[in-house]
PDB file of C-alpha atoms in Angstrom:
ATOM      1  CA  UNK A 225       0.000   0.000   0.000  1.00 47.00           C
ATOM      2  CA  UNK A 226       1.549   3.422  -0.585  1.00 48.00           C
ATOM      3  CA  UNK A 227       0.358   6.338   1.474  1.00 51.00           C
ATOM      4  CA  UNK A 228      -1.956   8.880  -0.678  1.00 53.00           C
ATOM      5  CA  UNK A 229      -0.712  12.483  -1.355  1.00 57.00           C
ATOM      6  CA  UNK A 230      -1.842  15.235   1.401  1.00 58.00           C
ATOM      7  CA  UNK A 231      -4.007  17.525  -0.260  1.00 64.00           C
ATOM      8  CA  UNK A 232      -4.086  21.012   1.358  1.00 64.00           C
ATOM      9  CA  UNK A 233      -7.419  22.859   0.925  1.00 66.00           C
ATOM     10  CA  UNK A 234      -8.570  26.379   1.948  1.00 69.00           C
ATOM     11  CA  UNK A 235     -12.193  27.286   3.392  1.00 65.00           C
ATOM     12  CA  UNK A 236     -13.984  30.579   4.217  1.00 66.00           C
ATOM     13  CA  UNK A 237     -16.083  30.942   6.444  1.00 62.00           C
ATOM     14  CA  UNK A 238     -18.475  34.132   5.341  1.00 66.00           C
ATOM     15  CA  UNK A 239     -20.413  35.776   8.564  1.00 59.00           C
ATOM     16  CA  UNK A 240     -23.263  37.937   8.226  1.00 57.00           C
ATOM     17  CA  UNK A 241     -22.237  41.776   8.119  1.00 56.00           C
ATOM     18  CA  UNK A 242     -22.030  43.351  11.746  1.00 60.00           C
ATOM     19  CA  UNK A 243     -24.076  40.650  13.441  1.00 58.00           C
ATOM     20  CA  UNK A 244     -23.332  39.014  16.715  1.00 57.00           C
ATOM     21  CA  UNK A 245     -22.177  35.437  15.521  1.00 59.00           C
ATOM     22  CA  UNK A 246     -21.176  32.631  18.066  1.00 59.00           C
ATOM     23  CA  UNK A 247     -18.885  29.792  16.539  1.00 59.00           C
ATOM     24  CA  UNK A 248     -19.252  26.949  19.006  1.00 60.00           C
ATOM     25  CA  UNK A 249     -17.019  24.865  17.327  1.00 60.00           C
ATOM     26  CA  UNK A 250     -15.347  24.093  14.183  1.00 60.00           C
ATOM     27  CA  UNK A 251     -14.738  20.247  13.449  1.00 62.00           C
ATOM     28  CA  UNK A 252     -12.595  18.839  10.121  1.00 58.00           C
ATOM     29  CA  UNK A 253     -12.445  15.564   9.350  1.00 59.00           C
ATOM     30  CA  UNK A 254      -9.464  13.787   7.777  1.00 56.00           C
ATOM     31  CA  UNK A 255      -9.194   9.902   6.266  1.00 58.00           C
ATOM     32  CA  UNK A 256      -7.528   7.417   8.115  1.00 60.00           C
ATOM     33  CA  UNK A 257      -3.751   7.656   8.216  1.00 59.00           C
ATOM     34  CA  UNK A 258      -3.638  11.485   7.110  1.00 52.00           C
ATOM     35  CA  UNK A 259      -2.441  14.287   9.463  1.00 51.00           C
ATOM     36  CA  UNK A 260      -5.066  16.187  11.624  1.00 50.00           C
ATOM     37  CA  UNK A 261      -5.797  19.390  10.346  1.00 46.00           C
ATOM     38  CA  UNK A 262      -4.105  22.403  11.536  1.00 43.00           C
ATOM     39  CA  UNK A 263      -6.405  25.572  12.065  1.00 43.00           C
ATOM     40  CA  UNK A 264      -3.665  28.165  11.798  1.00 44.00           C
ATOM     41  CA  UNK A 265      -0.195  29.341  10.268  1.00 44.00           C
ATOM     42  CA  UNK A 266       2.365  26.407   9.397  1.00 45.00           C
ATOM     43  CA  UNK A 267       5.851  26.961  10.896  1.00 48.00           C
ATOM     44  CA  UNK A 268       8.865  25.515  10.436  1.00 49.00           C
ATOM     45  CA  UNK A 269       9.216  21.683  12.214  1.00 51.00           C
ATOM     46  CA  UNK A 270      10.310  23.202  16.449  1.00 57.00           C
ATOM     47  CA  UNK A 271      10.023  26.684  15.678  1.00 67.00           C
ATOM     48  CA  UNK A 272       7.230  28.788  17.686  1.00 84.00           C
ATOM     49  CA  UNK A 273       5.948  31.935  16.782  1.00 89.00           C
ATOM     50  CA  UNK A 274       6.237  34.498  19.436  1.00 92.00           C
ATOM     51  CA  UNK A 275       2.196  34.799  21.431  1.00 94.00           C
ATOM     52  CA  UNK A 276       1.111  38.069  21.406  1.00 94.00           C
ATOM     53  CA  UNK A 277      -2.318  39.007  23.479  1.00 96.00           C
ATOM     54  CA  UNK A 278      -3.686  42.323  22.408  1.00 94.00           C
ATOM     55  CA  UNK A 279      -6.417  43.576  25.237  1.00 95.00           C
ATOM     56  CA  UNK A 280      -8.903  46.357  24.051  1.00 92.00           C
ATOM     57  CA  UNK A 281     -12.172  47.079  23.002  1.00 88.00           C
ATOM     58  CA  UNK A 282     -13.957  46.845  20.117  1.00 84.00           C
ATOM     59  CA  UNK A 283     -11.334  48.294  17.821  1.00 84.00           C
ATOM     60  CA  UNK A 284      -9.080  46.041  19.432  1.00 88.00           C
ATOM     61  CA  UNK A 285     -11.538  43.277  18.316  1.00 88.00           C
ATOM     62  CA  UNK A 286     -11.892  44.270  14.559  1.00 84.00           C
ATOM     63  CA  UNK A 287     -15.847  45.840  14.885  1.00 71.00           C
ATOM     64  CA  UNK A 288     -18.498  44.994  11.936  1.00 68.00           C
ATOM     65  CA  UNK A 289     -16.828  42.302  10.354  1.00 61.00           C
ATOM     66  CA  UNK A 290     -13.177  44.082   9.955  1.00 68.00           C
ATOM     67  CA  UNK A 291      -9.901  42.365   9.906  1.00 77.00           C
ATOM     68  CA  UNK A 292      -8.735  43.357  13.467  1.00 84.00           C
ATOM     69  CA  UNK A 293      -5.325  45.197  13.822  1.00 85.00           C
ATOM     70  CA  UNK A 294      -4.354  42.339  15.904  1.00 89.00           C
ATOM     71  CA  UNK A 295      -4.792  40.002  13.196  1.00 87.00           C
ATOM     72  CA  UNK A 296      -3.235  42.039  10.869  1.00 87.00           C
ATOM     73  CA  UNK A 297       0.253  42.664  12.633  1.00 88.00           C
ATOM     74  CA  UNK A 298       0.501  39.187  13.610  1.00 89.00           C
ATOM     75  CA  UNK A 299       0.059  37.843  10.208  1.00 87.00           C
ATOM     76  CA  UNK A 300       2.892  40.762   9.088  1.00 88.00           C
ATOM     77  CA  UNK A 301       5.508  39.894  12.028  1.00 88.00           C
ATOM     78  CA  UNK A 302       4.691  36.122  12.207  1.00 89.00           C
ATOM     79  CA  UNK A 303       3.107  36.049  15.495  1.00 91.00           C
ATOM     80  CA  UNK A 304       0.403  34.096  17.234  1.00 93.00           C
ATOM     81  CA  UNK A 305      -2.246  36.342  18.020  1.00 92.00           C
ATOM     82  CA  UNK A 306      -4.570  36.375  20.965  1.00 93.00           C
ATOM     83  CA  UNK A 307      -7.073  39.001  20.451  1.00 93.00           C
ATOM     84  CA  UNK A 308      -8.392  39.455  24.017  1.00 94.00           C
ATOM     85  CA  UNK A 309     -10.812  42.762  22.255  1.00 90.00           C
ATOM     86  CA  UNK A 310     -14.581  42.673  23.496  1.00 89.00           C
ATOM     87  CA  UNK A 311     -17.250  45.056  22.151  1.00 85.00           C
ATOM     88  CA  UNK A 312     -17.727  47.947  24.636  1.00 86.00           C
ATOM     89  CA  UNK A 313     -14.565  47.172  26.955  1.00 90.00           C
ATOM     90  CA  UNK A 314     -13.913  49.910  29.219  1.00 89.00           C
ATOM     91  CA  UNK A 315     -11.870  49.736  31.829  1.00 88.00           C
ATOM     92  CA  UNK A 316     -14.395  50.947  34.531  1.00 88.00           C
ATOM     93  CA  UNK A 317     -17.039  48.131  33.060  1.00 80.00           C
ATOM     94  CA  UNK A 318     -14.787  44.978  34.792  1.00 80.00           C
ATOM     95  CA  UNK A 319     -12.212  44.504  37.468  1.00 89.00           C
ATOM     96  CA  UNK A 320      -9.365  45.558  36.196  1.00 92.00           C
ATOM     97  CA  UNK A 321      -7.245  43.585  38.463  1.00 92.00           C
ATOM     98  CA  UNK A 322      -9.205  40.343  36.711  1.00 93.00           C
ATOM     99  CA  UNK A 323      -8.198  41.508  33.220  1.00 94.00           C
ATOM    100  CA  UNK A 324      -4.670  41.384  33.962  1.00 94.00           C
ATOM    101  CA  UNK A 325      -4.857  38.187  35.537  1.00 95.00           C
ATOM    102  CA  UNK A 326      -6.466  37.142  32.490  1.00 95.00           C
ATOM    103  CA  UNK A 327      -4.137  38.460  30.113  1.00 96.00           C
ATOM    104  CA  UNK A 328      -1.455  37.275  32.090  1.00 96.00           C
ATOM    105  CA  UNK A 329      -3.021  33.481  32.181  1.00 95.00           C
ATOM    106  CA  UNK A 330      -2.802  33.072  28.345  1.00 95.00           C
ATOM    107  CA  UNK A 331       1.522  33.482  29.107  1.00 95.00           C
ATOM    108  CA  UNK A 332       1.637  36.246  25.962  1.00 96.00           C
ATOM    109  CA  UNK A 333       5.627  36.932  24.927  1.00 96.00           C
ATOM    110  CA  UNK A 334       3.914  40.864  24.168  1.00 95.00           C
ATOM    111  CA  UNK A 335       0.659  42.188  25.259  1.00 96.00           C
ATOM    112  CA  UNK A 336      -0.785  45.368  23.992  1.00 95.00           C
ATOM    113  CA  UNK A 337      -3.654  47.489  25.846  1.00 96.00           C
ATOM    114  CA  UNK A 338      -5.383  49.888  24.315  1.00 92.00           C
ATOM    115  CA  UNK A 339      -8.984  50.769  26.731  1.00 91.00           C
ATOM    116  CA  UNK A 340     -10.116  53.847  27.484  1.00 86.00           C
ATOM    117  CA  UNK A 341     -12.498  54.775  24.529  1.00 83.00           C
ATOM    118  CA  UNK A 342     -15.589  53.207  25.999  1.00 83.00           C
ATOM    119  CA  UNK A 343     -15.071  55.315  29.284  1.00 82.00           C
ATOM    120  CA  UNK A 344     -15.851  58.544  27.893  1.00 80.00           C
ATOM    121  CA  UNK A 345     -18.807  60.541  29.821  1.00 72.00           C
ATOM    122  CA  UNK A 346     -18.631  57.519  32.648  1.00 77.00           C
ATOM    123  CA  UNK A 347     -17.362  59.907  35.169  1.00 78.00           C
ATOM    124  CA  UNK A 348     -14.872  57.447  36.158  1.00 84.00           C
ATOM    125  CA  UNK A 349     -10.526  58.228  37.188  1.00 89.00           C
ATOM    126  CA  UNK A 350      -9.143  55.513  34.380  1.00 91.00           C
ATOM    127  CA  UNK A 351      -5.313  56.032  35.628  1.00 93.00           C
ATOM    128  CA  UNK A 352      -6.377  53.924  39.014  1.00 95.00           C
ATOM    129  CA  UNK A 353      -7.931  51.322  37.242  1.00 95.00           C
ATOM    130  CA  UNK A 354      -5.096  51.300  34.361  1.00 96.00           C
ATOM    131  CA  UNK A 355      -2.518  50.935  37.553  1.00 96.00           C
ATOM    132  CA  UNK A 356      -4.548  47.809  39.021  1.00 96.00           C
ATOM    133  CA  UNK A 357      -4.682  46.384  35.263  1.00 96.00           C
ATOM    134  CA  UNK A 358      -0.596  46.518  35.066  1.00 97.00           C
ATOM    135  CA  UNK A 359       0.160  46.112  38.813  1.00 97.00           C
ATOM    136  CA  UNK A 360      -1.997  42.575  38.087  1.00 96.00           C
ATOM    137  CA  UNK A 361      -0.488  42.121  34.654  1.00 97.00           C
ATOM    138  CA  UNK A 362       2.933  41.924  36.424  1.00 97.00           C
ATOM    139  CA  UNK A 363       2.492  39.736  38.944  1.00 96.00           C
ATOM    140  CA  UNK A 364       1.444  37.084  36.155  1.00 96.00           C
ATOM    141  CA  UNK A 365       3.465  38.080  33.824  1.00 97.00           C
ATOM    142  CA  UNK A 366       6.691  39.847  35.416  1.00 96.00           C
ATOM    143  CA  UNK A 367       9.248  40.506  32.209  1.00 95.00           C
ATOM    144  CA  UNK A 368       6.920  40.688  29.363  1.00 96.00           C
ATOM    145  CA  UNK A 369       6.719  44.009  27.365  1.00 95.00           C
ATOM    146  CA  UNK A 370       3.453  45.254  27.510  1.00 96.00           C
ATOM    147  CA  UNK A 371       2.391  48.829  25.092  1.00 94.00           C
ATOM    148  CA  UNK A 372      -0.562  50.681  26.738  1.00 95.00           C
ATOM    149  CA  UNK A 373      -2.012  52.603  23.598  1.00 92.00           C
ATOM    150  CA  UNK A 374      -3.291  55.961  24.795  1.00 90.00           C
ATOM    151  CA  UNK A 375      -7.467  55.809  23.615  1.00 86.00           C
ATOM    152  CA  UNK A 376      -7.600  57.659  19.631  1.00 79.00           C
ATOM    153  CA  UNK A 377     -10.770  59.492  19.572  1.00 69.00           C
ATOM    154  CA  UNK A 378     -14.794  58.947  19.576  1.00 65.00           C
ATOM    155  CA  UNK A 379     -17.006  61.707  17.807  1.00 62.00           C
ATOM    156  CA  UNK A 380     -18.692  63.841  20.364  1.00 63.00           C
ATOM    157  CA  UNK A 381     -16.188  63.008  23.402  1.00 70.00           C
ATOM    158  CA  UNK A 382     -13.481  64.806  24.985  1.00 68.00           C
ATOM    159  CA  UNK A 383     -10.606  62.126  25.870  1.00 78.00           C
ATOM    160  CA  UNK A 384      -7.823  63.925  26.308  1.00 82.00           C
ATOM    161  CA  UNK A 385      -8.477  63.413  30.491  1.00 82.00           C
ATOM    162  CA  UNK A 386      -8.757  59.632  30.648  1.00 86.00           C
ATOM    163  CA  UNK A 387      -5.559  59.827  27.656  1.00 88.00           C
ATOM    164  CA  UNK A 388      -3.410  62.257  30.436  1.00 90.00           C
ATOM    165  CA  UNK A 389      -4.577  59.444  33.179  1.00 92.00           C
ATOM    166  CA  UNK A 390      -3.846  56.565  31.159  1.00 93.00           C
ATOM    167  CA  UNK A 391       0.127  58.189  30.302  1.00 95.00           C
ATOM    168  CA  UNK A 392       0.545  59.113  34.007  1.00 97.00           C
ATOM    169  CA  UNK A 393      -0.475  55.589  35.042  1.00 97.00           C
ATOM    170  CA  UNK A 394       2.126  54.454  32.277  1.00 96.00           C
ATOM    171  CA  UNK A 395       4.710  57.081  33.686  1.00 97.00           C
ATOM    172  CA  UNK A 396       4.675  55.440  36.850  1.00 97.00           C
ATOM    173  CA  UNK A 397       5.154  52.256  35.805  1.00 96.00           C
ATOM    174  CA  UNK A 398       8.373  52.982  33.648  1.00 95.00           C
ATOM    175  CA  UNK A 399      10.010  54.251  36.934  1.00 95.00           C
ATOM    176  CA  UNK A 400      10.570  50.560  37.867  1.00 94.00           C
ATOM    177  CA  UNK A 401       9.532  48.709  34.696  1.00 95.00           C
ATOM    178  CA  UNK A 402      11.483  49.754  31.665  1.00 93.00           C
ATOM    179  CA  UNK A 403       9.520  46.841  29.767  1.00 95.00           C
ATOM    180  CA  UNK A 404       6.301  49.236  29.791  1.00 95.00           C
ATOM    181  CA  UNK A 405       5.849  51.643  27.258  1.00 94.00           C
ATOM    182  CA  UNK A 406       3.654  54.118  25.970  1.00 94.00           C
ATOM    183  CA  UNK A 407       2.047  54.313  22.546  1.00 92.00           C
ATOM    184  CA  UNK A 408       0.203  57.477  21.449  1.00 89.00           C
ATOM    185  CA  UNK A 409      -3.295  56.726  20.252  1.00 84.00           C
ATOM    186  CA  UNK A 410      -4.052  59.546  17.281  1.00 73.00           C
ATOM    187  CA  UNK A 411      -6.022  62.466  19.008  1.00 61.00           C
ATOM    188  CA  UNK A 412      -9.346  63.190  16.907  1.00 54.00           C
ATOM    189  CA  UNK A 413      -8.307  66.063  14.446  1.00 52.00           C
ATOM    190  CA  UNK A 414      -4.121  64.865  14.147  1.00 46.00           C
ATOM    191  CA  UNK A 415      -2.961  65.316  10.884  1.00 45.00           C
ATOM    192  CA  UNK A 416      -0.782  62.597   9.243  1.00 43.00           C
TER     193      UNK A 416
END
């Protein structure tokens, strides 16, 4: 008997536009004898791609049906991605301490956070909450760099408080914890 050539086939899935979907599951079959199938990017036999969990809202998690920038700069640097993005994240809607545990669980080599957005007009002090999200972060996850990604803009709201909270909170951090940086989120009205 001589073993029958792999065949290597590509599916899409296409989703309703902007509609809530729930995959429970996703099941492939293959004959007798053949490899599983692998749900993912190949790699190279022992080599692992670095695991990068990106925490945000729902830009974070590609809103309406659009590629996610997680998804997109993994696929460009050849890293996993874990895109930890939920529709209407804001850091005063969960413990914060619980979403760095969380993010810190998954063992990420980088994690990016960018929340903030979805706190506009919720009277709420972000840098505290930003603080218990790293001081958690660290304790699970002690050396990995982690970007906090100052919130960009949402029509009608002023951010530029919760974005001077979120850099102080950042500040802070970077006196003890050079593996904590600060990205600048474009302001609403930045030129290119």
């Amino acid at each position: 008997a001589h073993a029958a050539s792999a065949v290597q086939r590509e599916f899409e899935l296409e989703l309703p536009w902007c509609a809530s979907i729930d995959i429970l599951g996703l099941v492939l079959q293959s004959e007798a004898g053949q490899p599983r199938p692998y749900l993912g990017h190949s790699t190279h036999a022992g080599e692992q791609r670095p695991r990068w969990a990106a925490l945000g809202d729902s830009v974070t998690h590609g809103w309406c049906g659009n590629e996610s920038y997680p998804s997109m700069l993994a696929r460009w640097n050849g890293w996993e991605p874990l895109n930890m993005g939920i529709q209407g994240l804001a850091l005063s809607s969960e413990d914060a301490t619980a979403m760095g545990s969380a993010v810190a669980a998954q063992s990420p080599d980088l994690v990016s956070i960018m929340l903030g957005l979805n706190d506009c007009g919720a009277n709420v002090e972000v840098g505290p909450l930003m603080r218990d999200l790293l001081a958690s972060l660290r304790r699970g996850a002690p050396k990995t760099p982690v970007a906090v990604v100052t919130p960009t803009w949402h029509a009608g709201c002023f951010l530029e408080d919760q974005r001077a909270e979120i850099r102080e909170a950042v500040r802070e951090r970077r006196a003890d914890d050079a593996k904590v940086v600060l990205v600048e989120g474009r302001a609403r009205g930045t030129e290119d």
